[in-house]
Amino acid sequence: MERHTVTPRPGWQQTVEEQGLIYPLTRYPDGSLRPYWDESAYYAFTLDEVEALEEVVEELHGMCLAAAGHIVTADRFADLGITDPRVAHAVAEAWHRRAELPSVYGRFDLRYDGTGPAKLLEYNADTPTSLVEAASAQWFWMEDRFPGADQWNSLHERLVAAWKKQSALLPPGSPLYFAHSSADELGEDLMTVAYLKETAEQAGLDTDWISMEEIGWDTLSGRFVDNDLRFIRSVFKLYPWEWLTTDAFAGHVLDTLDNGGGTGSTLWIEPAWKMLLSNKALLAILWELYPGHPNLLPAHLDGPRDLAGTTGYVAKPLLGREGEGVTVHEPGAEAVRREEACCYQQLAPLPDFDGNRVVLGAWVVENESAGLGIRESSGLITDEYARFVPHVIR
């Protein structure tokens, strides 16, 4: 794994915007605009590295599924902050019926510097973003800059294949809606959903478009409807389950949930059991089940324990996005248990490449490794100011 600097393509911003990356710049607190899509550098990997990382990702995915099963059978929903019995029941039922429910993709965030084993930082399994840049923009960049090179990137083909394979699980006779929140100001959620909609259409699915805020409730039929009062039988949502089950319409979601077997009226993708994987408590449960595993970091739910005095630790809220609420505690710091529920994970500082802190986003489609996206940040927390940097296989 090596970082190389390179001159950006002339007109790169217009190029990536035309490819669907309509958010190539990030506005900083001082009002300045700086590249989010950063092609002034790229990372190069060997084929052996990529093949080894693919095996790690698929092993981690299998371990996460085993941990999800443990949470359900051991009734550990409270450890995840799931205290509503109706929500716990819905998640458990979705887990038991998972073979009947479409589930498309997820993204592992890994610490890796090319020398030691990759370490799991978290699993974004419900509403992962940075998909457009990983699947599309960096592929076209490679074709322009390094014709004939290769990339850890089969995302597009695998997504299309996944929709084809799982189309039989969708309710017949109605379109699959694709939804995101109109509160998204950057366009990232919008284009992520638009891209996934495109892959579904290439798989032959009948699709439609709606924002979460436009989804209506028909009191006469007791069903969700679109703007034309058509029943919404299935919907892919880039909208976290923890919001879906606590919003004003949460009761309707649970009352009409199609959790497999056709017993409800609306099937949501990703399914409810993804709440088991997108929660940071998963990291501590994995460490309980696989202590000492080379691709895991020690993690606990009841406090930092001895991590405070030895390696240092990171306190992560159980739910959050783009590093929100994450705090870093250096070795020797006082062990502090926060009031809100957190996962306390061993501090493993992100690798430093020329002053850039790097995290690998390794994608899974269905149960298989599918691609890589790399983000850089200036500090130890990968936050909203992180930059996306492309890669190639040497």
Short mmCIF file of C-alpha atoms in Angstrom, two decimals:
data_model
loop_
_atom_site.label_atom_id
_atom_site.label_comp_id
_atom_site.label_asym_id
_atom_site.label_seq_id
_atom_site.Cartn_x
_atom_site.Cartn_y
_atom_site.Cartn_z
CA MET A 1 0.00 0.00 0.00
CA GLU A 2 1.58 3.25 -1.18
CA ARG A 3 0.37 6.81 -1.57
CA HIS A 4 1.37 8.69 -4.73
CA THR A 5 0.81 12.30 -5.71
CA VAL A 6 -0.38 13.11 -9.21
CA THR A 7 -1.64 16.13 -11.15
CA PRO A 8 -5.46 16.25 -11.29
CA ARG A 9 -7.10 15.98 -14.70
CA PRO A 10 -7.98 19.27 -16.40
CA GLY A 11 -11.64 20.02 -15.70
CA TRP A 12 -11.86 17.24 -13.12
CA GLN A 13 -14.71 18.88 -11.22
CA GLN A 14 -17.03 19.04 -14.22
CA THR A 15 -16.02 15.50 -15.16
CA VAL A 16 -16.96 13.90 -11.84
CA GLU A 17 -20.14 15.96 -11.56
CA GLU A 18 -21.27 14.61 -14.93
CA GLN A 19 -20.59 11.11 -13.58
CA GLY A 20 -23.01 11.68 -10.69
CA LEU A 21 -20.62 13.00 -8.04
CA ILE A 22 -22.43 16.33 -7.66
CA TYR A 23 -20.74 17.01 -4.30
CA PRO A 24 -17.04 17.18 -5.30
CA LEU A 25 -16.30 20.03 -2.88
CA THR A 26 -16.71 20.44 0.88
CA ARG A 27 -17.41 23.77 2.55
CA TYR A 28 -15.24 24.33 5.63
CA PRO A 29 -16.14 26.42 8.70
CA ASP A 30 -14.16 29.37 7.35
CA GLY A 31 -16.36 29.40 4.26
CA SER A 32 -13.73 28.00 1.90
CA LEU A 33 -14.45 25.20 -0.55
CA ARG A 34 -11.94 22.36 -0.80
CA PRO A 35 -12.02 19.10 -2.74
CA TYR A 36 -13.95 16.19 -1.30
CA TRP A 37 -13.09 14.21 -4.41
CA ASP A 38 -9.29 14.50 -4.29
CA GLU A 39 -7.43 13.15 -7.30
CA SER A 40 -4.21 14.97 -6.46
CA ALA A 41 -3.19 11.64 -4.95
CA TYR A 42 -3.99 7.95 -5.27
CA TYR A 43 -3.17 4.74 -3.47
CA ALA A 44 -1.58 1.69 -5.07
CA PHE A 45 -2.00 -1.86 -3.79
CA THR A 46 -0.54 -5.18 -4.85
CA LEU A 47 -2.88 -7.90 -6.02
CA ASP A 48 -1.80 -10.06 -3.09
CA GLU A 49 -2.80 -7.29 -0.67
CA VAL A 50 -6.22 -6.93 -2.23
CA GLU A 51 -6.89 -10.67 -2.27
CA ALA A 52 -5.91 -10.90 1.40
CA LEU A 53 -8.15 -7.97 2.29
CA GLU A 54 -11.04 -9.55 0.40
CA GLU A 55 -10.69 -12.66 2.56
CA VAL A 56 -10.62 -10.52 5.71
CA VAL A 57 -13.77 -8.67 4.70
CA GLU A 58 -15.71 -11.84 4.01
CA GLU A 59 -14.54 -13.41 7.26
CA LEU A 60 -15.56 -10.29 9.19
CA HIS A 61 -18.95 -10.30 7.49
CA GLY A 62 -19.50 -13.90 8.52
CA MET A 63 -18.47 -13.07 12.09
CA CYS A 64 -20.90 -10.13 12.14
CA LEU A 65 -23.75 -12.37 11.01
CA ALA A 66 -22.88 -14.81 13.78
CA ALA A 67 -22.87 -11.93 16.27
CA ALA A 68 -26.28 -10.82 15.02
CA GLY A 69 -27.62 -14.31 15.61
CA HIS A 70 -26.15 -14.26 19.11
CA ILE A 71 -27.83 -10.93 19.92
CA VAL A 72 -31.20 -12.34 18.89
CA THR A 73 -30.93 -15.72 20.61
CA ALA A 74 -29.41 -14.27 23.79
CA ASP A 75 -31.93 -11.38 23.81
CA ARG A 76 -29.26 -8.71 24.04
CA PHE A 77 -31.27 -5.96 22.38
CA ALA A 78 -30.87 -3.70 25.41
CA ASP A 79 -27.11 -3.67 24.83
CA LEU A 80 -27.88 -2.01 21.49
CA GLY A 81 -30.24 0.49 23.07
CA ILE A 82 -33.25 -1.28 21.56
CA THR A 83 -35.65 -1.17 24.47
CA ASP A 84 -39.00 -0.97 22.67
CA PRO A 85 -40.40 -4.54 22.68
CA ARG A 86 -42.15 -3.97 19.34
CA VAL A 87 -38.92 -2.91 17.67
CA ALA A 88 -36.99 -5.82 19.19
CA HIS A 89 -39.69 -8.23 17.98
CA ALA A 90 -39.58 -6.75 14.46
CA VAL A 91 -35.80 -7.03 14.32
CA ALA A 92 -35.83 -10.61 15.62
CA GLU A 93 -38.53 -11.64 13.17
CA ALA A 94 -36.60 -10.04 10.31
CA TRP A 95 -33.49 -11.94 11.37
CA HIS A 96 -35.31 -15.28 11.45
CA ARG A 97 -36.87 -14.56 8.04
CA ARG A 98 -33.76 -13.00 6.50
CA ALA A 99 -33.73 -15.48 3.61
CA GLU A 100 -37.06 -13.98 2.51
CA LEU A 101 -35.96 -10.35 2.75
CA PRO A 102 -33.84 -8.48 0.21
CA SER A 103 -30.54 -7.20 1.61
CA VAL A 104 -28.13 -5.51 -0.73
CA TYR A 105 -24.97 -3.93 0.63
CA GLY A 106 -22.79 -2.68 3.48
CA ARG A 107 -19.40 -1.06 4.10
CA PHE A 108 -16.69 -2.01 6.56
CA ASP A 109 -14.39 0.74 7.80
CA LEU A 110 -10.93 -0.73 8.33
CA ARG A 111 -7.62 0.44 9.72
CA TYR A 112 -4.85 -0.80 7.43
CA ASP A 113 -1.39 0.51 6.56
CA GLY A 114 -0.01 -2.26 4.37
CA THR A 115 2.11 -3.89 7.07
CA GLY A 116 -0.12 -5.56 9.66
CA PRO A 117 -3.57 -7.14 9.80
CA ALA A 118 -6.53 -4.93 8.93
CA LYS A 119 -8.55 -3.92 11.99
CA LEU A 120 -12.32 -3.44 12.04
CA LEU A 121 -13.32 0.08 13.10
CA GLU A 122 -17.05 -0.25 12.39
CA TYR A 123 -19.62 -1.76 10.03
CA ASN A 124 -21.95 0.57 8.14
CA ALA A 125 -24.59 -1.98 7.19
CA ASP A 126 -27.83 0.01 7.08
CA THR A 127 -27.28 3.31 5.24
CA PRO A 128 -23.68 3.39 3.94
CA THR A 129 -22.72 6.23 1.61
CA SER A 130 -19.63 7.10 -0.51
CA LEU A 131 -20.97 4.54 -2.99
CA VAL A 132 -21.07 6.71 -6.12
CA GLU A 133 -17.43 7.72 -5.79
CA ALA A 134 -16.33 4.15 -4.98
CA ALA A 135 -18.30 2.38 -7.72
CA SER A 136 -18.28 4.93 -10.50
CA ALA A 137 -16.10 8.04 -10.24
CA GLN A 138 -12.87 6.29 -9.28
CA TRP A 139 -13.36 3.64 -11.99
CA PHE A 140 -13.64 6.30 -14.70
CA TRP A 141 -10.67 8.14 -13.15
CA MET A 142 -8.59 4.97 -13.47
CA GLU A 143 -9.60 4.48 -17.09
CA ASP A 144 -8.53 8.05 -17.85
CA ARG A 145 -5.27 8.11 -15.90
CA PHE A 146 -4.14 4.47 -15.96
CA PRO A 147 -5.68 2.73 -18.98
CA GLY A 148 -5.39 -1.02 -18.64
CA ALA A 149 -4.85 -0.91 -14.88
CA ASP A 150 -7.06 -2.71 -12.40
CA GLN A 151 -8.97 -1.74 -9.29
CA TRP A 152 -10.64 -3.46 -6.35
CA ASN A 153 -14.04 -2.60 -7.73
CA SER A 154 -16.79 -4.93 -8.90
CA LEU A 155 -19.49 -2.91 -7.17
CA HIS A 156 -21.61 -2.06 -10.18
CA GLU A 157 -21.75 -5.57 -11.59
CA ARG A 158 -22.43 -7.12 -8.19
CA LEU A 159 -25.20 -4.63 -7.37
CA VAL A 160 -26.98 -5.35 -10.64
CA ALA A 161 -26.59 -9.09 -10.04
CA ALA A 162 -27.90 -8.73 -6.48
CA TRP A 163 -31.06 -6.96 -7.62
CA LYS A 164 -31.64 -9.62 -10.27
CA LYS A 165 -31.16 -12.42 -7.77
CA GLN A 166 -33.39 -10.87 -5.13
CA SER A 167 -36.12 -9.53 -7.41
CA ALA A 168 -38.19 -12.62 -6.68
CA LEU A 169 -38.41 -11.51 -3.04
CA LEU A 170 -40.12 -8.24 -3.97
CA PRO A 171 -43.92 -7.90 -3.93
CA PRO A 172 -45.23 -8.44 -7.48
CA GLY A 173 -47.20 -5.92 -9.46
CA SER A 174 -45.80 -2.73 -7.91
CA PRO A 175 -42.61 -0.69 -8.35
CA LEU A 176 -39.70 -0.68 -5.95
CA TYR A 177 -39.52 2.88 -4.61
CA PHE A 178 -36.19 4.54 -3.83
CA ALA A 179 -36.29 7.09 -1.05
CA HIS A 180 -34.00 9.48 0.76
CA SER A 181 -34.59 12.45 3.02
CA SER A 182 -35.06 15.81 1.30
CA ALA A 183 -33.24 17.32 4.29
CA ASP A 184 -29.99 16.19 2.64
CA GLU A 185 -28.42 19.45 1.49
CA LEU A 186 -25.23 18.14 -0.11
CA GLY A 187 -26.82 15.75 -2.58
CA GLU A 188 -24.86 12.72 -1.34
CA ASP A 189 -27.91 10.78 -0.19
CA LEU A 190 -29.81 11.84 -3.32
CA MET A 191 -27.13 10.55 -5.69
CA THR A 192 -26.48 7.38 -3.68
CA VAL A 193 -30.16 6.49 -4.02
CA ALA A 194 -30.21 7.56 -7.68
CA TYR A 195 -27.25 5.29 -8.39
CA LEU A 196 -28.82 2.32 -6.61
CA LYS A 197 -32.05 2.97 -8.51
CA GLU A 198 -30.07 2.85 -11.76
CA THR A 199 -28.51 -0.50 -10.86
CA ALA A 200 -31.97 -1.89 -10.03
CA GLU A 201 -33.31 -0.70 -13.38
CA GLN A 202 -30.39 -2.34 -15.17
CA ALA A 203 -31.43 -5.54 -13.38
CA GLY A 204 -34.87 -5.22 -14.95
CA LEU A 205 -36.79 -3.95 -11.92
CA ASP A 206 -39.69 -1.52 -12.17
CA THR A 207 -38.71 1.45 -9.99
CA ASP A 208 -40.08 4.78 -8.81
CA TRP A 209 -38.81 7.75 -6.85
CA ILE A 210 -40.01 9.40 -3.65
CA SER A 211 -38.58 11.36 -0.73
CA MET A 212 -39.15 10.14 2.80
CA GLU A 213 -41.07 13.32 3.52
CA GLU A 214 -43.45 12.65 0.63
CA ILE A 215 -44.48 9.20 1.85
CA GLY A 216 -48.11 9.51 2.88
CA TRP A 217 -50.40 7.51 5.14
CA ASP A 218 -53.85 6.51 3.92
CA THR A 219 -56.04 6.23 7.01
CA LEU A 220 -58.81 4.40 5.13
CA SER A 221 -56.67 1.52 3.89
CA GLY A 222 -54.06 1.69 6.65
CA ARG A 223 -51.19 1.76 4.16
CA PHE A 224 -48.33 3.95 3.04
CA VAL A 225 -48.97 5.70 -0.29
CA ASP A 226 -47.11 7.86 -2.80
CA ASN A 227 -48.09 11.25 -4.17
CA ASP A 228 -50.65 9.61 -6.48
CA LEU A 229 -52.15 7.60 -3.59
CA ARG A 230 -50.69 4.34 -4.91
CA PHE A 231 -49.81 1.79 -2.23
CA ILE A 232 -46.10 1.54 -1.49
CA ARG A 233 -45.40 -2.18 -1.28
CA SER A 234 -41.60 -2.04 -1.27
CA VAL A 235 -39.09 0.74 -0.77
CA PHE A 236 -35.33 1.06 -0.56
CA LYS A 237 -34.62 3.79 1.97
CA LEU A 238 -31.41 5.65 2.69
CA TYR A 239 -32.86 6.43 6.08
CA PRO A 240 -31.66 4.76 9.28
CA TRP A 241 -33.88 2.27 11.06
CA GLU A 242 -33.34 4.08 14.35
CA TRP A 243 -35.13 7.07 12.77
CA LEU A 244 -37.74 4.95 11.02
CA THR A 245 -38.74 3.33 14.32
CA THR A 246 -38.86 6.56 16.35
CA ASP A 247 -40.35 9.10 13.92
CA ALA A 248 -43.97 10.20 14.11
CA PHE A 249 -45.01 7.42 11.71
CA ALA A 250 -43.01 4.69 13.50
CA GLY A 251 -46.18 2.97 14.72
CA HIS A 252 -47.44 2.69 11.15
CA VAL A 253 -44.08 1.26 10.03
CA LEU A 254 -44.28 -1.50 12.63
CA ASP A 255 -48.01 -2.14 12.07
CA THR A 256 -47.58 -2.63 8.32
CA LEU A 257 -44.09 -4.14 8.20
CA ASP A 258 -43.65 -6.85 5.59
CA ASN A 259 -41.02 -8.90 7.37
CA GLY A 260 -41.11 -11.85 5.00
CA GLY A 261 -43.93 -14.20 4.26
CA GLY A 262 -46.13 -11.43 2.87
CA THR A 263 -47.80 -10.78 6.23
CA GLY A 264 -47.51 -6.98 6.05
CA SER A 265 -48.02 -4.32 3.43
CA THR A 266 -44.64 -2.54 3.10
CA LEU A 267 -41.25 -4.18 2.68
CA TRP A 268 -38.31 -1.94 3.59
CA ILE A 269 -34.77 -2.36 2.25
CA GLU A 270 -32.37 -2.65 3.99
CA PRO A 271 -34.36 -4.97 6.31
CA ALA A 272 -34.85 -4.37 10.03
CA TRP A 273 -32.23 -6.94 11.06
CA LYS A 274 -29.54 -4.59 9.73
CA MET A 275 -30.04 -2.67 13.01
CA LEU A 276 -27.99 -5.44 14.59
CA LEU A 277 -24.96 -4.66 12.42
CA SER A 278 -25.06 -0.87 12.12
CA ASN A 279 -24.85 -0.40 15.88
CA LYS A 280 -21.43 0.17 17.49
CA ALA A 281 -22.33 -2.27 20.27
CA LEU A 282 -21.61 -4.91 17.64
CA LEU A 283 -17.89 -4.17 18.08
CA ALA A 284 -17.94 -5.13 21.77
CA ILE A 285 -20.05 -8.22 21.15
CA LEU A 286 -17.65 -9.34 18.43
CA TRP A 287 -14.76 -9.00 20.88
CA GLU A 288 -16.69 -11.13 23.41
CA LEU A 289 -17.31 -13.83 20.82
CA TYR A 290 -13.89 -13.70 19.13
CA PRO A 291 -11.42 -12.44 21.78
CA GLY A 292 -7.95 -11.83 20.41
CA HIS A 293 -9.01 -12.12 16.77
CA PRO A 294 -6.31 -10.45 14.63
CA ASN A 295 -8.83 -8.30 12.71
CA LEU A 296 -10.66 -7.00 15.78
CA LEU A 297 -9.83 -4.33 18.34
CA PRO A 298 -10.68 -4.82 22.03
CA ALA A 299 -14.01 -3.15 22.75
CA HIS A 300 -16.38 -2.94 25.73
CA LEU A 301 -19.80 -1.57 26.59
CA ASP A 302 -19.41 -1.00 30.33
CA GLY A 303 -16.51 1.46 30.10
CA PRO A 304 -12.94 1.63 28.78
CA ARG A 305 -11.61 -0.77 31.46
CA ASP A 306 -7.83 -1.16 31.17
CA LEU A 307 -7.71 0.45 27.71
CA ALA A 308 -7.44 3.86 29.37
CA GLY A 309 -4.13 3.14 31.04
CA THR A 310 -2.53 1.09 28.29
CA THR A 311 -3.41 1.70 24.65
CA GLY A 312 -5.89 4.53 25.00
CA TYR A 313 -9.41 4.26 23.70
CA VAL A 314 -12.07 5.78 21.48
CA ALA A 315 -15.59 6.33 22.84
CA LYS A 316 -18.21 5.88 20.12
CA PRO A 317 -21.94 6.53 20.53
CA LEU A 318 -23.87 3.40 19.57
CA LEU A 319 -25.45 5.27 16.67
CA GLY A 320 -23.96 8.07 14.63
CA ARG A 321 -22.60 9.18 11.30
CA GLU A 322 -19.36 10.76 10.09
CA GLY A 323 -17.64 10.62 13.46
CA GLU A 324 -20.34 12.56 15.29
CA GLY A 325 -19.87 12.32 19.06
CA VAL A 326 -16.67 10.23 18.83
CA THR A 327 -13.96 11.17 21.33
CA VAL A 328 -10.31 10.07 21.37
CA HIS A 329 -8.53 9.35 24.67
CA GLU A 330 -4.76 8.93 24.56
CA PRO A 331 -2.92 6.27 26.63
CA GLY A 332 -2.77 7.15 30.29
CA ALA A 333 -5.91 9.26 30.20
CA GLU A 334 -8.42 8.86 32.98
CA ALA A 335 -11.03 6.18 32.32
CA VAL A 336 -14.30 8.03 31.84
CA ARG A 337 -17.64 6.38 31.22
CA ARG A 338 -19.95 8.70 29.32
CA GLU A 339 -23.58 9.18 30.29
CA GLU A 340 -24.86 8.17 26.87
CA ALA A 341 -24.50 4.56 25.77
CA CYS A 342 -21.16 4.09 24.03
CA CYS A 343 -18.80 1.47 22.75
CA TYR A 344 -15.27 1.88 24.12
CA GLN A 345 -12.82 0.60 21.53
CA GLN A 346 -9.05 0.37 21.73
CA LEU A 347 -7.35 3.38 20.18
CA ALA A 348 -5.69 2.38 16.93
CA PRO A 349 -4.57 5.64 15.32
CA LEU A 350 -5.31 5.80 11.62
CA PRO A 351 -2.21 5.33 9.46
CA ASP A 352 -0.42 8.54 8.53
CA PHE A 353 0.53 8.88 4.88
CA ASP A 354 2.24 12.24 4.32
CA GLY A 355 0.09 13.86 7.00
CA ASN A 356 -3.11 12.22 5.78
CA ARG A 357 -5.00 9.84 8.07
CA VAL A 358 -6.44 6.99 6.06
CA VAL A 359 -9.41 4.67 6.49
CA LEU A 360 -10.36 1.93 4.04
CA GLY A 361 -14.02 1.49 3.20
CA ALA A 362 -14.41 -2.11 2.05
CA TRP A 363 -17.74 -2.90 0.42
CA VAL A 364 -19.85 -6.03 0.67
CA VAL A 365 -22.68 -6.82 -1.74
CA GLU A 366 -24.89 -9.60 -0.45
CA ASN A 367 -22.26 -11.73 1.29
CA GLU A 368 -19.26 -11.08 -0.95
CA SER A 369 -16.47 -8.53 -1.00
CA ALA A 370 -17.13 -6.05 -3.80
CA GLY A 371 -14.83 -3.04 -3.74
CA LEU A 372 -12.83 -0.35 -1.96
CA GLY A 373 -13.19 3.35 -1.27
CA ILE A 374 -10.53 5.33 0.59
CA ARG A 375 -11.07 8.43 2.70
CA GLU A 376 -8.42 10.69 4.16
CA SER A 377 -8.74 13.11 7.06
CA SER A 378 -6.43 15.54 8.81
CA GLY A 379 -7.13 14.14 12.28
CA LEU A 380 -7.78 10.83 13.97
CA ILE A 381 -11.54 11.00 13.38
CA THR A 382 -12.91 10.50 9.86
CA ASP A 383 -15.51 13.26 9.84
CA GLU A 384 -17.56 15.31 7.39
CA TYR A 385 -14.37 17.00 6.14
CA ALA A 386 -12.75 13.77 5.00
CA ARG A 387 -11.60 13.48 1.38
CA PHE A 388 -12.15 10.60 -1.03
CA VAL A 389 -8.99 9.42 -2.81
CA PRO A 390 -8.99 6.84 -5.66
CA HIS A 391 -6.82 3.74 -5.90
CA VAL A 392 -5.35 1.22 -8.34
CA ILE A 393 -3.92 -2.28 -8.15
CA ARG A 394 -0.31 -2.35 -9.29
#
